[in-house]
mmCIF file of C-alpha atoms in Angstrom:
data_model
loop_
_atom_site.group_PDB
_atom_site.id
_atom_site.type_symbol
_atom_site.label_atom_id
_atom_site.label_comp_id
_atom_site.label_asym_id
_atom_site.label_seq_id
_atom_site.Cartn_x
_atom_site.Cartn_y
_atom_site.Cartn_z
ATOM 1 C CA UNK I 1276 122.494 139.984 289.847
ATOM 2 C CA UNK I 1277 119.552 142.265 289.120
ATOM 3 C CA UNK I 1278 116.014 142.348 290.424
ATOM 4 C CA UNK I 1279 114.698 144.361 287.480
ATOM 5 C CA UNK I 1280 114.405 144.120 283.709
ATOM 6 C CA UNK I 1281 114.482 147.750 282.635
ATOM 7 C CA UNK I 1282 116.177 150.918 283.820
ATOM 8 C CA UNK I 1283 115.081 154.389 282.797
ATOM 9 C CA UNK I 1284 116.574 157.771 283.513
ATOM 10 C CA UNK I 1285 114.233 160.618 284.391
ATOM 11 C CA UNK I 1286 115.207 164.252 284.248
ATOM 12 C CA UNK I 1287 113.438 166.187 286.991
ATOM 13 C CA UNK I 1288 113.504 169.536 288.725
ATOM 14 C CA UNK I 1289 116.910 170.016 290.350
ATOM 15 C CA UNK I 1290 116.632 169.633 294.104
ATOM 16 C CA UNK I 1291 113.529 167.422 293.846
ATOM 17 C CA UNK I 1292 115.346 164.146 293.129
ATOM 18 C CA UNK I 1293 114.516 162.624 296.516
ATOM 19 C CA UNK I 1294 110.837 163.662 296.313
ATOM 20 C CA UNK I 1295 110.527 162.127 292.836
ATOM 21 C CA UNK I 1296 112.260 158.889 293.919
ATOM 22 C CA UNK I 1297 109.990 158.528 296.971
ATOM 23 C CA UNK I 1298 106.866 159.279 294.908
ATOM 24 C CA UNK I 1299 107.750 156.664 292.256
ATOM 25 C CA UNK I 1300 108.278 154.010 294.917
ATOM 26 C CA UNK I 1301 105.094 154.993 296.822
ATOM 27 C CA UNK I 1302 103.103 154.719 293.578
ATOM 28 C CA UNK I 1303 104.535 151.233 292.938
ATOM 29 C CA UNK I 1304 106.187 152.268 289.661
ATOM 30 C CA UNK I 1305 109.532 150.658 290.519
ATOM 31 C CA UNK I 1306 112.635 151.214 292.640
ATOM 32 C CA UNK I 1307 114.033 154.721 292.176
ATOM 33 C CA UNK I 1308 117.539 155.940 292.986
ATOM 34 C CA UNK I 1309 119.291 159.215 292.463
ATOM 35 C CA UNK I 1310 123.097 159.177 292.510
ATOM 36 C CA UNK I 1311 124.469 160.714 295.690
ATOM 37 C CA UNK I 1312 127.976 161.506 296.785
ATOM 38 C CA UNK I 1313 129.190 162.417 300.223
ATOM 39 C CA UNK I 1314 130.439 165.967 300.513
ATOM 40 C CA UNK I 1315 132.598 167.172 303.397
ATOM 41 C CA UNK I 1316 131.588 170.575 304.741
ATOM 42 C CA UNK I 1317 132.884 172.680 307.607
ATOM 43 C CA UNK I 1318 130.067 173.375 310.070
ATOM 44 C CA UNK I 1319 130.724 175.067 313.427
ATOM 45 C CA UNK I 1320 134.479 174.398 313.046
ATOM 46 C CA UNK I 1321 133.863 170.656 312.574
ATOM 47 C CA UNK I 1322 134.068 168.726 309.303
ATOM 48 C CA UNK I 1323 130.831 166.855 308.588
ATOM 49 C CA UNK I 1324 129.849 164.552 305.772
ATOM 50 C CA UNK I 1325 126.593 165.380 303.988
ATOM 51 C CA UNK I 1326 124.926 163.618 301.074
ATOM 52 C CA UNK I 1327 124.339 165.645 297.911
ATOM 53 C CA UNK I 1328 123.244 164.831 294.365
ATOM 54 C CA UNK I 1329 126.040 163.545 292.142
ATOM 55 C CA UNK I 1330 124.011 164.228 288.982
ATOM 56 C CA UNK I 1331 121.556 166.985 289.924
ATOM 57 C CA UNK I 1332 118.166 166.466 288.295
ATOM 58 C CA UNK I 1333 118.555 162.767 287.417
ATOM 59 C CA UNK I 1334 116.613 159.837 288.878
ATOM 60 C CA UNK I 1335 117.094 156.219 287.763
ATOM 61 C CA UNK I 1336 114.027 153.948 287.855
ATOM 62 C CA UNK I 1337 114.458 150.158 288.001
ATOM 63 C CA UNK I 1338 111.375 148.097 287.125
ATOM 64 C CA UNK I 1339 109.879 145.241 285.120
ATOM 65 C CA UNK I 1340 107.447 147.541 283.300
ATOM 66 C CA UNK I 1341 107.951 147.589 279.546
ATOM 67 C CA UNK I 1342 106.003 150.838 278.961
ATOM 68 C CA UNK I 1343 105.848 152.707 282.292
ATOM 69 C CA UNK I 1344 103.776 155.827 282.848
ATOM 70 C CA UNK I 1345 105.249 158.416 285.190
ATOM 71 C CA UNK I 1346 102.154 160.616 285.393
ATOM 72 C CA UNK I 1347 99.209 160.987 287.726
ATOM 73 C CA UNK I 1348 100.782 160.524 291.160
ATOM 74 C CA UNK I 1349 102.247 162.830 293.794
ATOM 75 C CA UNK I 1350 105.704 164.070 292.856
ATOM 76 C CA UNK I 1351 105.133 163.482 289.120
ATOM 77 C CA UNK I 1352 104.881 167.226 288.526
ATOM 78 C CA UNK I 1353 108.650 167.452 289.135
ATOM 79 C CA UNK I 1354 109.440 164.990 286.313
ATOM 80 C CA UNK I 1355 110.402 167.031 283.251
ATOM 81 C CA UNK I 1356 111.022 164.170 280.806
ATOM 82 C CA UNK I 1357 112.250 160.627 280.365
ATOM 83 C CA UNK I 1358 115.558 160.459 278.526
ATOM 84 C CA UNK I 1359 115.247 158.672 275.176
ATOM 85 C CA UNK I 1360 117.471 157.158 272.523
ATOM 86 C CA UNK I 1361 117.213 158.363 268.945
ATOM 87 C CA UNK I 1362 114.060 158.790 266.904
ATOM 88 C CA UNK I 1363 112.510 155.445 267.891
ATOM 89 C CA UNK I 1364 111.733 156.809 271.383
ATOM 90 C CA UNK I 1365 113.292 153.921 273.304
ATOM 91 C CA UNK I 1366 113.605 154.833 276.980
ATOM 92 C CA UNK I 1367 115.207 151.711 278.479
ATOM 93 C CA UNK I 1368 118.901 152.325 279.145
ATOM 94 C CA UNK I 1369 121.416 150.368 277.068
ATOM 95 C CA UNK I 1370 125.193 150.063 276.745
ATOM 96 C CA UNK I 1371 127.363 152.191 279.015
ATOM 97 C CA UNK I 1372 124.310 153.979 280.381
ATOM 98 C CA UNK I 1373 122.928 150.616 281.583
ATOM 99 C CA UNK I 1374 126.329 149.677 283.016
ATOM 100 C CA UNK I 1375 126.371 152.930 284.982
ATOM 101 C CA UNK I 1376 122.813 152.299 286.245
ATOM 102 C CA UNK I 1377 123.724 148.717 287.288
ATOM 103 C CA UNK I 1378 126.783 150.049 289.149
ATOM 104 C CA UNK I 1379 124.575 152.618 290.860
ATOM 105 C CA UNK I 1380 122.131 149.830 291.855
ATOM 106 C CA UNK I 1381 124.939 147.832 293.474
ATOM 107 C CA UNK I 1382 125.889 150.919 295.509
ATOM 108 C CA UNK I 1383 122.233 151.619 296.417
ATOM 109 C CA UNK I 1384 122.692 155.070 294.904
ATOM 110 C CA UNK I 1385 125.479 156.156 297.295
ATOM 111 C CA UNK I 1386 128.790 156.754 295.560
ATOM 112 C CA UNK I 1387 130.598 157.964 298.703
ATOM 113 C CA UNK I 1388 133.263 160.619 299.068
ATOM 114 C CA UNK I 1389 134.834 161.740 295.816
ATOM 115 C CA UNK I 1390 138.527 162.435 296.117
ATOM 116 C CA UNK I 1391 139.640 166.002 295.520
ATOM 117 C CA UNK I 1392 142.057 166.785 292.727
ATOM 118 C CA UNK I 1393 145.649 167.626 293.668
ATOM 119 C CA UNK I 1394 148.839 168.727 291.973
ATOM 120 C CA UNK I 1395 150.513 165.622 290.536
ATOM 121 C CA UNK I 1396 147.269 163.751 289.812
ATOM 122 C CA UNK I 1397 146.926 162.005 286.466
ATOM 123 C CA UNK I 1398 143.709 163.124 284.770
ATOM 124 C CA UNK I 1399 141.629 162.660 281.654
ATOM 125 C CA UNK I 1400 139.588 165.462 280.099
ATOM 126 C CA UNK I 1401 135.970 164.271 280.075
ATOM 127 C CA UNK I 1402 134.199 167.119 278.261
ATOM 128 C CA UNK I 1403 134.784 169.646 275.500
ATOM 129 C CA UNK I 1404 137.002 169.656 272.438
ATOM 130 C CA UNK I 1405 139.939 168.075 274.256
ATOM 131 C CA UNK I 1406 137.837 165.160 275.512
ATOM 132 C CA UNK I 1407 139.826 161.995 276.255
ATOM 133 C CA UNK I 1408 143.228 163.706 276.306
ATOM 134 C CA UNK I 1409 145.271 162.895 279.379
ATOM 135 C CA UNK I 1410 147.857 164.688 281.401
ATOM 136 C CA UNK I 1411 149.116 165.681 284.842
ATOM 137 C CA UNK I 1412 147.909 168.516 287.060
ATOM 138 C CA UNK I 1413 150.821 170.925 287.612
ATOM 139 C CA UNK I 1414 149.077 173.942 289.184
ATOM 140 C CA UNK I 1415 145.734 174.762 290.782
ATOM 141 C CA UNK I 1416 143.777 177.961 291.184
ATOM 142 C CA UNK I 1417 141.248 177.138 293.910
ATOM 143 C CA UNK I 1418 139.637 180.574 293.746
ATOM 144 C CA UNK I 1419 138.775 180.147 290.061
ATOM 145 C CA UNK I 1420 138.301 176.359 290.416
ATOM 146 C CA UNK I 1421 140.703 175.599 287.579
ATOM 147 C CA UNK I 1422 143.729 173.345 287.122
ATOM 148 C CA UNK I 1423 146.709 173.611 284.788
ATOM 149 C CA UNK I 1424 147.235 170.325 283.003
ATOM 150 C CA UNK I 1425 150.451 169.344 281.246
ATOM 151 C CA UNK I 1426 149.146 167.218 278.387
ATOM 152 C CA UNK I 1427 150.617 163.919 277.204
ATOM 153 C CA UNK I 1428 150.936 165.253 273.650
ATOM 154 C CA UNK I 1429 153.854 166.255 271.472
ATOM 155 C CA UNK I 1430 151.886 168.924 269.587
ATOM 156 C CA UNK I 1431 151.813 172.696 269.933
ATOM 157 C CA UNK I 1432 149.411 172.523 272.874
ATOM 158 C CA UNK I 1433 151.423 171.258 275.838
ATOM 159 C CA UNK I 1434 149.452 172.648 278.768
ATOM 160 C CA UNK I 1435 146.019 174.102 279.335
ATOM 161 C CA UNK I 1436 143.935 175.590 282.163
ATOM 162 C CA UNK I 1437 140.642 173.715 282.690
ATOM 163 C CA UNK I 1438 137.678 173.828 285.087
ATOM 164 C CA UNK I 1439 137.520 171.138 287.781
ATOM 165 C CA UNK I 1440 134.281 169.789 286.296
ATOM 166 C CA UNK I 1441 135.756 168.695 282.983
ATOM 167 C CA UNK I 1442 138.650 166.627 284.291
ATOM 168 C CA UNK I 1443 138.563 163.282 286.049
ATOM 169 C CA UNK I 1444 141.317 161.475 287.908
ATOM 170 C CA UNK I 1445 142.628 158.272 286.286
ATOM 171 C CA UNK I 1446 144.512 155.510 288.018
ATOM 172 C CA UNK I 1447 147.930 154.520 286.712
ATOM 173 C CA UNK I 1448 146.795 150.963 285.888
ATOM 174 C CA UNK I 1449 144.169 152.341 283.463
ATOM 175 C CA UNK I 1450 146.740 154.226 281.387
ATOM 176 C CA UNK I 1451 146.889 151.708 278.550
ATOM 177 C CA UNK I 1452 147.460 152.972 275.008
ATOM 178 C CA UNK I 1453 144.077 151.746 273.769
ATOM 179 C CA UNK I 1454 142.191 153.265 276.745
ATOM 180 C CA UNK I 1455 142.067 156.661 275.032
ATOM 181 C CA UNK I 1456 140.017 155.153 272.197
ATOM 182 C CA UNK I 1457 137.198 153.966 274.450
ATOM 183 C CA UNK I 1458 134.233 156.222 275.158
ATOM 184 C CA UNK I 1459 133.842 157.611 278.660
ATOM 185 C CA UNK I 1460 130.958 158.964 280.656
ATOM 186 C CA UNK I 1461 127.242 158.576 280.735
ATOM 187 C CA UNK I 1462 125.627 159.060 277.332
ATOM 188 C CA UNK I 1463 122.765 161.490 277.516
ATOM 189 C CA UNK I 1464 120.154 161.323 274.813
ATOM 190 C CA UNK I 1465 116.947 163.255 274.827
#
């Protein structure tokens, strides 16, 4: 399935993801991808699709190098650091991070159009103290970019207003009782 042994995640200057990816490949340091999504924008009264960074500042490098060096070539000045795990300094992605990177490889870095949230959508909270709680969007405030979520809980907190960025749509077939116990999202260690 893969044409590489190791995957690393570089944190670079936001907006310079493409320059860093091209520089890594030109220097022969591996295949570099930065996650992109397609964003629809209104330009001259016509909707156009434009690529934009899904995770601004992140570049994934796929290679066979065990101890790569990302210094001393054009574009390297935009690399701020290589993300690492724990105190041992391991930089090769593992676990869910590696799964995400493999998925990104299969898509050649292009995630496509992300669907907008709507009233009635089933969501899961993906950040903050309420992480992994689920519910249904009942109202939206597009000006403030927030949604009101009726939670699937029986406690005192039955609904909450949240920013778009901390909720993610879930499909009905993934709403299994044990799904709330599994971790979600890309782990980020530094």
